[in-house]
Amino acid sequence: MTKTAPPAESSTAEFEHEPVPLSHRKSLFTVSAVWFGFPMILTNAVPGGLVVAMLGFWPGVAAILTANAIMFVYVSLLSWRAGRTGKSFALQATETFGTAGYAVASGFLSTVVVGWFAFNTGATGDSLSTAFGWNETLIAGLAGLVFIAITYLGIRALSVLGSIAAPLFIAAVLIAITIAAQNHDFSAVFGYRGVGGGAMSFGVAVTAIMATFADSGTMTADFTRWARTGKQAVLATVTAFPIASLVAQLSGALFVAAGAIAMPAANGGNFAPILTSTHNPILDVFLLLFVVINLGSVCTHCLYNGALGWSHLTRSRMRVLTLILGVIGTLVAVLGAWHYFVNWLVLLGVLVPPLGAVLIADQIILGRRNAGRAPQRVRWTALVAWAIGAGAALLSHFFAPVLSDAVVGLIVGCVAYLLLDQITHAKETAR
């Protein structure tokens, strides 16, 4: 009697609880489209414009380039590991923090990104309300439902949305430049001195750029685990950091330096009002599509990160958590609470890079030595090293603003883990 082969995994499987098998990995284009369309968004143009407004054009651009170079190395290392193993962020965290200890790291980060989903859903309603006078609450609610539906479709839908969002952003920038050039001199941008008057340090500027994507950048494995190799995962990351991120941030910087943004110290590089300044019906339709698709890109990616993380924590499915967390995030947006916690989200972002630094130290710097290590319930060295790095970042944030607290947290978290692991390893060897 011939045995029937077990059914193959569905092409719609999201592999919440195990590595993505090689048979289900995606092409370089698909994985790149997921990441490429994520940072090239309007809300990433805002910090680019903000640091240039505070520092001036060339110092601001230097801060943007520095932050993106750090993000490239940081996210690429985590992506390389994901492409080689097919493991999500939650599975990576389980290796380093323990089968129970990972819940602290994964739960924290998966919650923070849902906060960003709520914030950007609320921003969608606010942007369209400002542009067209529509009811902000209603628009935020409808937008949230659309973003939940797209995320529910999984990684392939994120790839399609990203491949649309990125070209649309470039088109929006070119149209806005054409409009703004009628009343502003773009040839004067290189001499722009800023309006900050020394209120922002270079280090704070670097952190402001990094904080926008420190959360999802640390969770890059959720996207790049679909790559066929570690090399392809890194190449996909390059499309985001530095390419897509620089396009967005330098666009915001350009509009601010040209004097095309009202109150740039508050509005940063938000160039959406330029598109509505002509009161052209065609441009109004374009702006509607641009805002929904562009902010929809970041909302769906953040919700995917959160749903994937919490699905592993609760031993459930990504699509179930997409519905639950999406509804919660949309309610937060509809109730207007998103107005009040953006500063908290940025501050929490300071605590994230040390977490990623511990993963890099454990799985890449010490990867060969730790290969085949027996699972542990809680790996205290990892949790303590994260706490030390996060503590150093917070101290820097409040007492040494001249430094980049994100960079301080990265370095201290990595060094702390390497020292603690070496001490622990020496004790175990001496037994």
PDB file of C-alpha atoms in Angstrom, residues 114-332:
ATOM      1  CA  VAL A 114       1.713  48.393  17.996  1.00  0.00           C
ATOM      2  CA  GLY A 115       1.969  51.832  19.588  1.00  0.00           C
ATOM      3  CA  TRP A 116       3.553  53.092  16.372  1.00  0.00           C
ATOM      4  CA  PHE A 117       0.710  51.480  14.412  1.00  0.00           C
ATOM      5  CA  ALA A 118      -1.783  53.457  16.502  1.00  0.00           C
ATOM      6  CA  PHE A 119       0.223  56.660  16.141  1.00  0.00           C
ATOM      7  CA  ASN A 120       0.468  56.481  12.347  1.00  0.00           C
ATOM      8  CA  THR A 121      -3.177  55.437  11.985  1.00  0.00           C
ATOM      9  CA  GLY A 122      -4.122  58.514  13.985  1.00  0.00           C
ATOM     10  CA  ALA A 123      -1.729  60.594  11.871  1.00  0.00           C
ATOM     11  CA  THR A 124      -3.538  59.375   8.752  1.00  0.00           C
ATOM     12  CA  GLY A 125      -6.823  60.725  10.063  1.00  0.00           C
ATOM     13  CA  ASP A 126      -5.185  63.969  11.184  1.00  0.00           C
ATOM     14  CA  SER A 127      -3.430  64.531   7.831  1.00  0.00           C
ATOM     15  CA  LEU A 128      -6.575  64.021   5.765  1.00  0.00           C
ATOM     16  CA  SER A 129      -8.651  66.071   8.189  1.00  0.00           C
ATOM     17  CA  THR A 130      -6.177  68.959   7.894  1.00  0.00           C
ATOM     18  CA  ALA A 131      -6.048  68.688   4.104  1.00  0.00           C
ATOM     19  CA  PHE A 132      -9.758  68.276   3.349  1.00  0.00           C
ATOM     20  CA  GLY A 133     -11.651  69.148   6.521  1.00  0.00           C
ATOM     21  CA  TRP A 134     -12.931  65.585   6.917  1.00  0.00           C
ATOM     22  CA  ASN A 135     -13.867  64.046  10.263  1.00  0.00           C
ATOM     23  CA  GLU A 136     -10.569  62.933  11.802  1.00  0.00           C
ATOM     24  CA  THR A 137     -12.116  60.213  13.971  1.00  0.00           C
ATOM     25  CA  LEU A 138     -14.032  58.617  11.116  1.00  0.00           C
ATOM     26  CA  ILE A 139     -11.049  58.667   8.760  1.00  0.00           C
ATOM     27  CA  ALA A 140      -8.718  57.188  11.381  1.00  0.00           C
ATOM     28  CA  GLY A 141     -11.211  54.386  12.013  1.00  0.00           C
ATOM     29  CA  LEU A 142     -11.649  53.578   8.321  1.00  0.00           C
ATOM     30  CA  ALA A 143      -7.897  53.747   7.724  1.00  0.00           C
ATOM     31  CA  GLY A 144      -7.283  51.375  10.629  1.00  0.00           C
ATOM     32  CA  LEU A 145      -9.675  48.820   9.152  1.00  0.00           C
ATOM     33  CA  VAL A 146      -7.934  49.032   5.767  1.00  0.00           C
ATOM     34  CA  PHE A 147      -4.501  48.610   7.356  1.00  0.00           C
ATOM     35  CA  ILE A 148      -5.693  45.623   9.398  1.00  0.00           C
ATOM     36  CA  ALA A 149      -7.072  43.963   6.248  1.00  0.00           C
ATOM     37  CA  ILE A 150      -3.790  44.400   4.365  1.00  0.00           C
ATOM     38  CA  THR A 151      -1.704  43.092   7.268  1.00  0.00           C
ATOM     39  CA  TYR A 152      -4.033  40.086   7.593  1.00  0.00           C
ATOM     40  CA  LEU A 153      -2.966  38.971   4.098  1.00  0.00           C
ATOM     41  CA  GLY A 154       0.606  38.515   5.308  1.00  0.00           C
ATOM     42  CA  ILE A 155       4.129  39.137   4.072  1.00  0.00           C
ATOM     43  CA  ARG A 156       3.219  39.056   0.375  1.00  0.00           C
ATOM     44  CA  ALA A 157       0.741  41.927   0.827  1.00  0.00           C
ATOM     45  CA  LEU A 158       3.423  43.975   2.598  1.00  0.00           C
ATOM     46  CA  SER A 159       5.706  43.419  -0.385  1.00  0.00           C
ATOM     47  CA  VAL A 160       3.053  44.619  -2.849  1.00  0.00           C
ATOM     48  CA  LEU A 161       2.236  47.667  -0.725  1.00  0.00           C
ATOM     49  CA  GLY A 162       5.915  48.547  -0.391  1.00  0.00           C
ATOM     50  CA  SER A 163       6.470  48.321  -4.140  1.00  0.00           C
ATOM     51  CA  ILE A 164       3.664  50.873  -4.603  1.00  0.00           C
ATOM     52  CA  ALA A 165       4.454  53.155  -1.658  1.00  0.00           C
ATOM     53  CA  ALA A 166       8.078  53.854  -2.584  1.00  0.00           C
ATOM     54  CA  PRO A 167       7.506  55.087  -6.183  1.00  0.00           C
ATOM     55  CA  LEU A 168       4.504  57.077  -4.964  1.00  0.00           C
ATOM     56  CA  PHE A 169       6.699  58.813  -2.390  1.00  0.00           C
ATOM     57  CA  ILE A 170       9.253  59.782  -5.044  1.00  0.00           C
ATOM     58  CA  ALA A 171       6.474  61.142  -7.249  1.00  0.00           C
ATOM     59  CA  ALA A 172       5.096  63.157  -4.331  1.00  0.00           C
ATOM     60  CA  VAL A 173       8.523  64.657  -3.616  1.00  0.00           C
ATOM     61  CA  LEU A 174       9.039  65.673  -7.252  1.00  0.00           C
ATOM     62  CA  ILE A 175       5.580  67.262  -7.448  1.00  0.00           C
ATOM     63  CA  ALA A 176       6.136  69.117  -4.162  1.00  0.00           C
ATOM     64  CA  ILE A 177       9.520  70.400  -5.378  1.00  0.00           C
ATOM     65  CA  THR A 178       7.914  71.667  -8.587  1.00  0.00           C
ATOM     66  CA  ILE A 179       5.244  73.533  -6.613  1.00  0.00           C
ATOM     67  CA  ALA A 180       7.592  74.885  -3.940  1.00  0.00           C
ATOM     68  CA  ALA A 181      10.166  76.055  -6.516  1.00  0.00           C
ATOM     69  CA  GLN A 182       7.693  78.661  -7.722  1.00  0.00           C
ATOM     70  CA  ASN A 183       8.090  80.607  -4.470  1.00  0.00           C
ATOM     71  CA  HIS A 184      11.290  79.300  -2.883  1.00  0.00           C
ATOM     72  CA  ASP A 185      14.934  79.204  -3.946  1.00  0.00           C
ATOM     73  CA  PHE A 186      16.236  75.628  -3.813  1.00  0.00           C
ATOM     74  CA  SER A 187      19.696  76.817  -4.862  1.00  0.00           C
ATOM     75  CA  ALA A 188      20.067  78.380  -1.410  1.00  0.00           C
ATOM     76  CA  VAL A 189      19.644  75.142   0.559  1.00  0.00           C
ATOM     77  CA  PHE A 190      23.379  74.528   0.989  1.00  0.00           C
ATOM     78  CA  GLY A 191      23.757  77.762   2.925  1.00  0.00           C
ATOM     79  CA  TYR A 192      20.818  77.144   5.273  1.00  0.00           C
ATOM     80  CA  ARG A 193      21.912  77.843   8.857  1.00  0.00           C
ATOM     81  CA  GLY A 194      18.900  76.452  10.734  1.00  0.00           C
ATOM     82  CA  VAL A 195      16.635  77.945  13.377  1.00  0.00           C
ATOM     83  CA  GLY A 196      17.705  75.862  16.379  1.00  0.00           C
ATOM     84  CA  GLY A 197      20.265  78.229  17.835  1.00  0.00           C
ATOM     85  CA  GLY A 198      22.185  75.363  19.438  1.00  0.00           C
ATOM     86  CA  ALA A 199      19.129  73.811  21.094  1.00  0.00           C
ATOM     87  CA  MET A 200      19.908  70.370  19.605  1.00  0.00           C
ATOM     88  CA  SER A 201      23.277  68.620  19.765  1.00  0.00           C
ATOM     89  CA  PHE A 202      24.698  66.432  17.012  1.00  0.00           C
ATOM     90  CA  GLY A 203      24.271  63.374  19.230  1.00  0.00           C
ATOM     91  CA  VAL A 204      20.587  64.105  19.847  1.00  0.00           C
ATOM     92  CA  ALA A 205      20.114  64.549  16.098  1.00  0.00           C
ATOM     93  CA  VAL A 206      21.624  61.112  15.414  1.00  0.00           C
ATOM     94  CA  THR A 207      19.308  59.561  18.004  1.00  0.00           C
ATOM     95  CA  ALA A 208      16.278  61.356  16.539  1.00  0.00           C
ATOM     96  CA  ILE A 209      16.985  59.790  13.144  1.00  0.00           C
ATOM     97  CA  MET A 210      17.671  56.322  14.563  1.00  0.00           C
ATOM     98  CA  ALA A 211      14.679  56.322  16.917  1.00  0.00           C
ATOM     99  CA  THR A 212      12.194  56.382  14.030  1.00  0.00           C
ATOM    100  CA  PHE A 213      13.097  52.847  12.979  1.00  0.00           C
ATOM    101  CA  ALA A 214      15.045  51.416  15.896  1.00  0.00           C
ATOM    102  CA  ASP A 215      12.045  49.266  16.874  1.00  0.00           C
ATOM    103  CA  SER A 216      11.206  47.607  13.571  1.00  0.00           C
ATOM    104  CA  GLY A 217      14.889  47.667  12.610  1.00  0.00           C
ATOM    105  CA  THR A 218      15.604  45.454  15.602  1.00  0.00           C
ATOM    106  CA  MET A 219      12.716  43.207  14.519  1.00  0.00           C
ATOM    107  CA  THR A 220      14.059  43.024  10.952  1.00  0.00           C
ATOM    108  CA  ALA A 221      14.163  39.223  11.187  1.00  0.00           C
ATOM    109  CA  ASP A 222      10.367  39.162  10.858  1.00  0.00           C
ATOM    110  CA  PHE A 223      10.881  40.409   7.283  1.00  0.00           C
ATOM    111  CA  THR A 224      14.315  39.123   6.254  1.00  0.00           C
ATOM    112  CA  ARG A 225      13.772  35.551   7.502  1.00  0.00           C
ATOM    113  CA  TRP A 226      12.001  35.134   4.150  1.00  0.00           C
ATOM    114  CA  ALA A 227      15.268  35.729   2.235  1.00  0.00           C
ATOM    115  CA  ARG A 228      16.926  32.688   0.682  1.00  0.00           C
ATOM    116  CA  THR A 229      20.393  33.443   2.080  1.00  0.00           C
ATOM    117  CA  GLY A 230      22.054  35.710   4.590  1.00  0.00           C
ATOM    118  CA  LYS A 231      23.569  37.697   1.721  1.00  0.00           C
ATOM    119  CA  GLN A 232      20.181  38.324   0.134  1.00  0.00           C
ATOM    120  CA  ALA A 233      18.809  39.390   3.509  1.00  0.00           C
ATOM    121  CA  VAL A 234      21.580  41.998   3.786  1.00  0.00           C
ATOM    122  CA  LEU A 235      20.971  43.211   0.225  1.00  0.00           C
ATOM    123  CA  ALA A 236      17.278  43.622   1.026  1.00  0.00           C
ATOM    124  CA  THR A 237      18.235  45.626   4.114  1.00  0.00           C
ATOM    125  CA  VAL A 238      20.454  47.942   2.049  1.00  0.00           C
ATOM    126  CA  THR A 239      17.395  49.052   0.092  1.00  0.00           C
ATOM    127  CA  ALA A 240      15.982  50.336   3.403  1.00  0.00           C
ATOM    128  CA  PHE A 241      19.133  51.525   5.187  1.00  0.00           C
ATOM    129  CA  PRO A 242      20.570  53.615   3.780  1.00  0.00           C
ATOM    130  CA  ILE A 243      18.720  53.984   0.440  1.00  0.00           C
ATOM    131  CA  ALA A 244      15.001  54.369   1.227  1.00  0.00           C
ATOM    132  CA  SER A 245      15.647  55.998   4.591  1.00  0.00           C
ATOM    133  CA  LEU A 246      17.979  58.584   3.049  1.00  0.00           C
ATOM    134  CA  VAL A 247      15.493  59.407   0.285  1.00  0.00           C
ATOM    135  CA  ALA A 248      12.813  60.204   2.864  1.00  0.00           C
ATOM    136  CA  GLN A 249      14.998  62.080   5.350  1.00  0.00           C
ATOM    137  CA  LEU A 250      16.959  64.093   2.796  1.00  0.00           C
ATOM    138  CA  SER A 251      13.679  65.037   1.103  1.00  0.00           C
ATOM    139  CA  GLY A 252      12.446  66.522   4.361  1.00  0.00           C
ATOM    140  CA  ALA A 253      15.813  68.238   4.826  1.00  0.00           C
ATOM    141  CA  LEU A 254      15.615  69.738   1.333  1.00  0.00           C
ATOM    142  CA  PHE A 255      12.172  71.302   1.855  1.00  0.00           C
ATOM    143  CA  VAL A 256      13.169  72.759   5.223  1.00  0.00           C
ATOM    144  CA  ALA A 257      16.429  74.213   3.901  1.00  0.00           C
ATOM    145  CA  ALA A 258      14.558  75.785   0.984  1.00  0.00           C
ATOM    146  CA  GLY A 259      12.203  77.541   3.401  1.00  0.00           C
ATOM    147  CA  ALA A 260       9.175  75.658   2.040  1.00  0.00           C
ATOM    148  CA  ILE A 261       7.984  74.338   5.438  1.00  0.00           C
ATOM    149  CA  ALA A 262       6.116  76.544   7.907  1.00  0.00           C
ATOM    150  CA  MET A 263       7.502  76.315  11.470  1.00  0.00           C
ATOM    151  CA  PRO A 264      10.105  73.638  10.611  1.00  0.00           C
ATOM    152  CA  ALA A 265      11.246  73.277  14.229  1.00  0.00           C
ATOM    153  CA  ALA A 266       7.766  71.875  14.966  1.00  0.00           C
ATOM    154  CA  ASN A 267       6.682  70.364  11.635  1.00  0.00           C
ATOM    155  CA  GLY A 268      10.040  69.021  10.497  1.00  0.00           C
ATOM    156  CA  GLY A 269      10.046  67.865   6.889  1.00  0.00           C
ATOM    157  CA  ASN A 270       6.298  67.287   6.514  1.00  0.00           C
ATOM    158  CA  PHE A 271       5.762  68.443   2.943  1.00  0.00           C
ATOM    159  CA  ALA A 272       2.140  67.275   2.576  1.00  0.00           C
ATOM    160  CA  PRO A 273       0.721  70.839   2.908  1.00  0.00           C
ATOM    161  CA  ILE A 274       2.687  71.839  -0.198  1.00  0.00           C
ATOM    162  CA  LEU A 275       0.667  69.368  -2.253  1.00  0.00           C
ATOM    163  CA  THR A 276      -2.629  70.950  -1.204  1.00  0.00           C
ATOM    164  CA  SER A 277      -1.496  74.553  -1.531  1.00  0.00           C
ATOM    165  CA  THR A 278      -2.586  74.810  -5.181  1.00  0.00           C
ATOM    166  CA  HIS A 279      -6.158  73.574  -4.497  1.00  0.00           C
ATOM    167  CA  ASN A 280      -5.911  71.411  -7.615  1.00  0.00           C
ATOM    168  CA  PRO A 281      -8.552  68.594  -7.626  1.00  0.00           C
ATOM    169  CA  ILE A 282      -6.146  66.186  -9.307  1.00  0.00           C
ATOM    170  CA  LEU A 283      -3.470  66.857  -6.690  1.00  0.00           C
ATOM    171  CA  ASP A 284      -6.093  66.473  -3.957  1.00  0.00           C
ATOM    172  CA  VAL A 285      -6.858  62.966  -5.192  1.00  0.00           C
ATOM    173  CA  PHE A 286      -3.141  62.245  -5.436  1.00  0.00           C
ATOM    174  CA  LEU A 287      -2.605  63.434  -1.848  1.00  0.00           C
ATOM    175  CA  LEU A 288      -5.433  61.195  -0.622  1.00  0.00           C
ATOM    176  CA  LEU A 289      -3.836  58.142  -2.252  1.00  0.00           C
ATOM    177  CA  PHE A 290      -0.363  59.189  -1.148  1.00  0.00           C
ATOM    178  CA  VAL A 291      -1.250  59.611   2.541  1.00  0.00           C
ATOM    179  CA  VAL A 292      -3.270  56.391   2.782  1.00  0.00           C
ATOM    180  CA  ILE A 293      -0.727  54.231   0.915  1.00  0.00           C
ATOM    181  CA  ASN A 294       2.350  55.883   2.383  1.00  0.00           C
ATOM    182  CA  LEU A 295       1.276  55.830   6.021  1.00  0.00           C
ATOM    183  CA  GLY A 296      -0.430  52.509   5.367  1.00  0.00           C
ATOM    184  CA  SER A 297       2.984  51.070   4.581  1.00  0.00           C
ATOM    185  CA  VAL A 298       4.406  51.883   8.016  1.00  0.00           C
ATOM    186  CA  CYS A 299       1.159  50.896   9.790  1.00  0.00           C
ATOM    187  CA  THR A 300       0.984  47.457   8.198  1.00  0.00           C
ATOM    188  CA  HIS A 301       4.648  46.729   8.808  1.00  0.00           C
ATOM    189  CA  CYS A 302       4.407  47.719  12.485  1.00  0.00           C
ATOM    190  CA  LEU A 303       1.221  45.724  12.969  1.00  0.00           C
ATOM    191  CA  TYR A 304       2.844  42.706  11.295  1.00  0.00           C
ATOM    192  CA  ASN A 305       5.817  42.949  13.681  1.00  0.00           C
ATOM    193  CA  GLY A 306       3.522  43.195  16.694  1.00  0.00           C
ATOM    194  CA  ALA A 307       1.158  40.433  15.589  1.00  0.00           C
ATOM    195  CA  LEU A 308       3.996  38.042  14.774  1.00  0.00           C
ATOM    196  CA  GLY A 309       5.665  38.663  18.125  1.00  0.00           C
ATOM    197  CA  TRP A 310       2.507  38.312  20.196  1.00  0.00           C
ATOM    198  CA  SER A 311       1.347  35.259  18.233  1.00  0.00           C
ATOM    199  CA  HIS A 312       4.500  33.462  19.323  1.00  0.00           C
ATOM    200  CA  LEU A 313       4.092  34.644  22.915  1.00  0.00           C
ATOM    201  CA  THR A 314       0.499  33.432  23.070  1.00  0.00           C
ATOM    202  CA  ARG A 315       1.054  30.322  20.911  1.00  0.00           C
ATOM    203  CA  SER A 316      -1.583  31.631  18.538  1.00  0.00           C
ATOM    204  CA  ARG A 317      -1.591  32.690  14.874  1.00  0.00           C
ATOM    205  CA  MET A 318      -0.392  35.905  13.307  1.00  0.00           C
ATOM    206  CA  ARG A 319      -3.717  36.622  11.636  1.00  0.00           C
ATOM    207  CA  VAL A 320      -5.663  36.223  14.872  1.00  0.00           C
ATOM    208  CA  LEU A 321      -3.349  38.683  16.647  1.00  0.00           C
ATOM    209  CA  THR A 322      -3.512  41.029  13.664  1.00  0.00           C
ATOM    210  CA  LEU A 323      -7.246  41.379  14.248  1.00  0.00           C
ATOM    211  CA  ILE A 324      -6.958  41.748  18.028  1.00  0.00           C
ATOM    212  CA  LEU A 325      -4.026  44.166  18.113  1.00  0.00           C
ATOM    213  CA  GLY A 326      -5.269  46.024  15.042  1.00  0.00           C
ATOM    214  CA  VAL A 327      -8.614  46.728  16.676  1.00  0.00           C
ATOM    215  CA  ILE A 328      -6.896  47.878  19.893  1.00  0.00           C
ATOM    216  CA  GLY A 329      -4.516  50.140  17.981  1.00  0.00           C
ATOM    217  CA  THR A 330      -7.342  51.576  15.872  1.00  0.00           C
ATOM    218  CA  LEU A 331      -9.391  52.335  18.996  1.00  0.00           C
ATOM    219  CA  VAL A 332      -6.400  54.192  20.447  1.00  0.00           C
TER     220      VAL A 332
END
